[in-house]
Protein backbone atom coordinates (compact mmCIF):
# COMPACT_ATOMS: atom_id res chain seq x y z
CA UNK A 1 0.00 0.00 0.00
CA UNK A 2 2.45 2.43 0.99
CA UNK A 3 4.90 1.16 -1.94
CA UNK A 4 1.74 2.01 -4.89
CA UNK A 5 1.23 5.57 -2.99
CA UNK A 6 5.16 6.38 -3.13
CA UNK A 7 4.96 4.77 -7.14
CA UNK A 8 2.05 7.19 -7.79
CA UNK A 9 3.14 10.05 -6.37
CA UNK A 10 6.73 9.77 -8.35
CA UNK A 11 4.39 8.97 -11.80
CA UNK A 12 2.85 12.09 -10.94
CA UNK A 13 5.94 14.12 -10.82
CA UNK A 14 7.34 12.08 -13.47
CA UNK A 15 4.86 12.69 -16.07
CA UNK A 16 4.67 16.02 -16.38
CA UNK A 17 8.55 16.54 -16.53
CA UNK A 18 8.94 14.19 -19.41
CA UNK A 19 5.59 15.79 -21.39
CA UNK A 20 7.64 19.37 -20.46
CA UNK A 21 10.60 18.03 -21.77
CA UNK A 22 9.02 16.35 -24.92
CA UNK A 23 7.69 19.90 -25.85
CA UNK A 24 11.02 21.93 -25.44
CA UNK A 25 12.77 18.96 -27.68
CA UNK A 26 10.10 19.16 -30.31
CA UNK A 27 9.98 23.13 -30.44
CA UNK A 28 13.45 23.33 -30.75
CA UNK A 29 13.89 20.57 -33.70
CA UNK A 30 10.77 22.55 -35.47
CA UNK A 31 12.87 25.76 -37.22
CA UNK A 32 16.20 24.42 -39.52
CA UNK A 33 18.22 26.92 -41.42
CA UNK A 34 20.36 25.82 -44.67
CA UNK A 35 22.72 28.69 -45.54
CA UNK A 36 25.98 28.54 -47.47
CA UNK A 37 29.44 29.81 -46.08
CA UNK A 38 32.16 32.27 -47.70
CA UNK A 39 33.67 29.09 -48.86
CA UNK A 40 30.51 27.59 -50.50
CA UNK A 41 30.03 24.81 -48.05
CA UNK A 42 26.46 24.35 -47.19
CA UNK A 43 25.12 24.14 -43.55
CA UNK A 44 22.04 23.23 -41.59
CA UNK A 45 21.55 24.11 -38.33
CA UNK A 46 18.95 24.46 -35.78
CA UNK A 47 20.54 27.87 -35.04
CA UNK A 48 20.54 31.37 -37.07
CA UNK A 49 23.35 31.83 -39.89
CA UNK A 50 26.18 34.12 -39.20
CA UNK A 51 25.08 37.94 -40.97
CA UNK A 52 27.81 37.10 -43.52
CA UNK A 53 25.91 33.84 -44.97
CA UNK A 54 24.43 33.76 -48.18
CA UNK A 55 21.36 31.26 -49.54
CA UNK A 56 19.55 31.35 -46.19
CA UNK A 57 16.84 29.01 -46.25
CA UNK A 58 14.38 28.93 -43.42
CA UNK A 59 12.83 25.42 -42.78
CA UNK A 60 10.38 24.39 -40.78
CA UNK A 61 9.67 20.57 -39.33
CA UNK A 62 6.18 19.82 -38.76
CA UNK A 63 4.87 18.99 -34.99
CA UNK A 64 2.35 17.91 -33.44
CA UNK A 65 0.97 21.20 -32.78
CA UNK A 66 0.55 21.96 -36.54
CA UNK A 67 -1.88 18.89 -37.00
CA UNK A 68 -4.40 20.76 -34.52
CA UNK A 69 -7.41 21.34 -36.96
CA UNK A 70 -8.79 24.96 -36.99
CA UNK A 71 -11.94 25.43 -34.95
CA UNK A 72 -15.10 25.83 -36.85
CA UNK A 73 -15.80 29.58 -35.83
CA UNK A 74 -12.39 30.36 -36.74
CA UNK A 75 -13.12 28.62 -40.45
CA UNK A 76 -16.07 30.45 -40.85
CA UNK A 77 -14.60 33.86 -40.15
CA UNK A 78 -11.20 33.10 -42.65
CA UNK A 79 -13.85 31.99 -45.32
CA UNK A 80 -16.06 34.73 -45.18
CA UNK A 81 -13.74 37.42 -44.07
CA UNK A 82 -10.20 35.85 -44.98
CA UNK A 83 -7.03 38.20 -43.84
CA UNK A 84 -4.18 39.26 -45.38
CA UNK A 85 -1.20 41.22 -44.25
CA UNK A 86 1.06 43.20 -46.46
CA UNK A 87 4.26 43.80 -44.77
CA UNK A 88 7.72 44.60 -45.10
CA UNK A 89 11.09 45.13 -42.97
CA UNK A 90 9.47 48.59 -41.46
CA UNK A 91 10.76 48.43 -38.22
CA UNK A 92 8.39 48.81 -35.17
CA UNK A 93 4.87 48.80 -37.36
CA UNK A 94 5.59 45.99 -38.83
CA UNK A 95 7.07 43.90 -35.65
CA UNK A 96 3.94 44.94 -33.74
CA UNK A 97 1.43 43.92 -36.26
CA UNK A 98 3.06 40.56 -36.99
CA UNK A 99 2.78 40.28 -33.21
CA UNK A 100 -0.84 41.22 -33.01
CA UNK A 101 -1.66 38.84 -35.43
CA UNK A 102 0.53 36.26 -33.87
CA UNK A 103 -0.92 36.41 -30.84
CA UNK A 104 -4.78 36.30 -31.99
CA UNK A 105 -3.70 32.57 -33.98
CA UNK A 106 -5.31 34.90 -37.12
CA UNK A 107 -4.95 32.41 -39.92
CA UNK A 108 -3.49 34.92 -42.59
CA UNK A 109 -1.90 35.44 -46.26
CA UNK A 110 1.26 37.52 -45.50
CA UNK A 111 2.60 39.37 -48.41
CA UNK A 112 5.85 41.06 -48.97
CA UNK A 113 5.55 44.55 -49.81
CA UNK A 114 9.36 44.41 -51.37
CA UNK A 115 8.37 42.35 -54.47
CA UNK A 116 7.11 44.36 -57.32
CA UNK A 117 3.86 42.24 -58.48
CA UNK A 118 3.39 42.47 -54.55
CA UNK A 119 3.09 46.30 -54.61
CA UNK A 120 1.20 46.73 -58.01
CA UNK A 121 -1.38 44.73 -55.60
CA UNK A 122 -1.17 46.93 -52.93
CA UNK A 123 -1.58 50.32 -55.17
CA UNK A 124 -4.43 49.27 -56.41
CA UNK A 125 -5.94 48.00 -53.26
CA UNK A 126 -4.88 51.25 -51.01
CA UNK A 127 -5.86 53.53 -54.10
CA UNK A 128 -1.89 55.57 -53.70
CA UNK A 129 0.92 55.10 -55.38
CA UNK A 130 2.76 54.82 -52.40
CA UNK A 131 3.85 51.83 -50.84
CA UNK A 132 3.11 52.22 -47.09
CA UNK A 133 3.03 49.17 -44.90
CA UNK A 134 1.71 47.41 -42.69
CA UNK A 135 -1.33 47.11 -44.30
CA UNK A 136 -4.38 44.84 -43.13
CA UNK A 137 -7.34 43.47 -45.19
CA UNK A 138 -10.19 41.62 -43.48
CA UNK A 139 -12.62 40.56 -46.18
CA UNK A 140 -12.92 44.06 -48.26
CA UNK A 141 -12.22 46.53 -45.07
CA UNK A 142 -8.50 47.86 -45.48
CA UNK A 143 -6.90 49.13 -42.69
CA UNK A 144 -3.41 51.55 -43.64
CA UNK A 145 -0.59 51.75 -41.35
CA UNK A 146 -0.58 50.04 -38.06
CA UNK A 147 -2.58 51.62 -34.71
CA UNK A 148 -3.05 48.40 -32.96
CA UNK A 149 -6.75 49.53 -31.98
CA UNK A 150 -8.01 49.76 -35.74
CA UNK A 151 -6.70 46.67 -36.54
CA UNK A 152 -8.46 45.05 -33.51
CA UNK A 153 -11.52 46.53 -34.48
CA UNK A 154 -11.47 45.31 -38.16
CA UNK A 155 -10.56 41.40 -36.57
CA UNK A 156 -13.53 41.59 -33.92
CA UNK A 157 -15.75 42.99 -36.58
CA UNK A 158 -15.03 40.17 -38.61
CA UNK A 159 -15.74 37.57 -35.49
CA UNK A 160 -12.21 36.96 -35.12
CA UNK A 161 -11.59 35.47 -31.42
CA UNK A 162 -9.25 38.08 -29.46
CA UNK A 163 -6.98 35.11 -28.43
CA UNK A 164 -5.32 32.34 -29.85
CA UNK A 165 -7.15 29.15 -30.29
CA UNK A 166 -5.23 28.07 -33.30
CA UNK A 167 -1.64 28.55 -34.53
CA UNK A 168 -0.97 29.02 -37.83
CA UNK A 169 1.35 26.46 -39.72
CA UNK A 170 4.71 27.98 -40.78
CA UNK A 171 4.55 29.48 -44.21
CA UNK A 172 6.60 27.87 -47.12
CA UNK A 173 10.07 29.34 -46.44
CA UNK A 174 11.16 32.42 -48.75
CA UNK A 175 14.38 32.03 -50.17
CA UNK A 176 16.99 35.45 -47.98
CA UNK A 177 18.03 37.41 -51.22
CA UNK A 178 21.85 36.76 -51.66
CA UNK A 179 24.01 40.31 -50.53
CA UNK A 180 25.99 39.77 -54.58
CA UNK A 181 22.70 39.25 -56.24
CA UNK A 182 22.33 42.22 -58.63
CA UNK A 183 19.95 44.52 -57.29
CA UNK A 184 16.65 46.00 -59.86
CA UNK A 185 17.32 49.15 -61.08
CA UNK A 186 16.71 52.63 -59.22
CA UNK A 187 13.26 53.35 -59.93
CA UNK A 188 11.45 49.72 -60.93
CA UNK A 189 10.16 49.53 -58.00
CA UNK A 190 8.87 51.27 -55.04
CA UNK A 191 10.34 51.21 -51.29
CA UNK A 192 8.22 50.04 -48.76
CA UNK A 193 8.00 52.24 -45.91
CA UNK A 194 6.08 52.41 -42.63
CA UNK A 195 2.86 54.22 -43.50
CA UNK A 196 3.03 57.32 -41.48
CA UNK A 197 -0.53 57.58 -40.34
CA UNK A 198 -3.64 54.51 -39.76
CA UNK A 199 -6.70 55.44 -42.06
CA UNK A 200 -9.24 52.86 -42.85
């Protein structure tokens, strides 16, 4: 008697710490990098590239966590109101929005404001011929530049829950431009830059 209440008192320490430690193992293994050295060598690591790398890849390894279907609320609002971000390396805007829609598990499109075909897209949808990001689109309501309570609004309108109850699978990785690559010519294509003020 005493021996099974010692046994299950251990199990019940036990478990947990294993199930904790599962997690951390498979959250770590989940984001590979391939990137190629100064010498050409190719490497993949669990671990960001050195600055001076060139062919970054990211990669991600499915989980468990990204076979957790969508709940049915959550489908209905991405199918009748679906979301897409248009974003860029802004700075602060665009690190906060990510992070708002991060943290409400808003399934999403994001689209990079620094390809061309990208930004022809955006003109027409903003109506400028500026290319201002971050830029939000719930179903046809377009929310310019980030202000964290417009955005809110626009997801809550659309019956978006305010917290995570899903998280989004990784998107396809995007090949880092190489540093050498040739760059576009001045004037093909428009800078993205953090819109100034939030209109809707």
């Amino acid at each position: 008697m005493i021996l099974t209440t010692v046994m299950e008192a251990n199990l019940k320490i036990l478990v947990p710490v294993v199930l904790a430690l599962a997690m951390a193992v498979s959250a770590q293994a989940a984001q590979l990098y391939r990137w190629v050295d100064a010498d050409g060598k190719v490497h993949y690591t669990d671990k960001p590239p050195p600055t001076e790398a060139k062919d970054i890849e990211k990669k991600r390894v499915k989980t468990a966590a990204d076979a957790i279907p969508m709940p049915y609320a959550l489908q209905q609002a991405a199918k009748t109101f679906p979301v897409t971000v248009y974003n860029a390396d802004c700075g602060a805007p665009c690190d906060q929005a990510n992070a708002l829609i991060e943290k409400r598990g808003i399934p999403h499109t994001a689209r990079n404001a620094r390809d061309p075909e990208v930004q022809a897209d955006l003109k027409k949808l903003t109506g400028s011929q500026d290319v201002d990001v971050p830029v939000l689109q719930v179903g046809r309501n377009v929310v310019k530049g980030w202000e964290a309570g417009q955005w809110n609004n626009a997801l809550d309108a659309a019956g978006y829950p305010k917290t995570a109850v899903w998280k989004q699978p990784a998107a396809k990785p995007e090949k880092k431009a190489d540093k050498d690559a040739p760059k576009a010519p001045a004037g093909d294509q428009a800078e993205p830059k953090p819109a100034s003020s939030a209109s809707q």
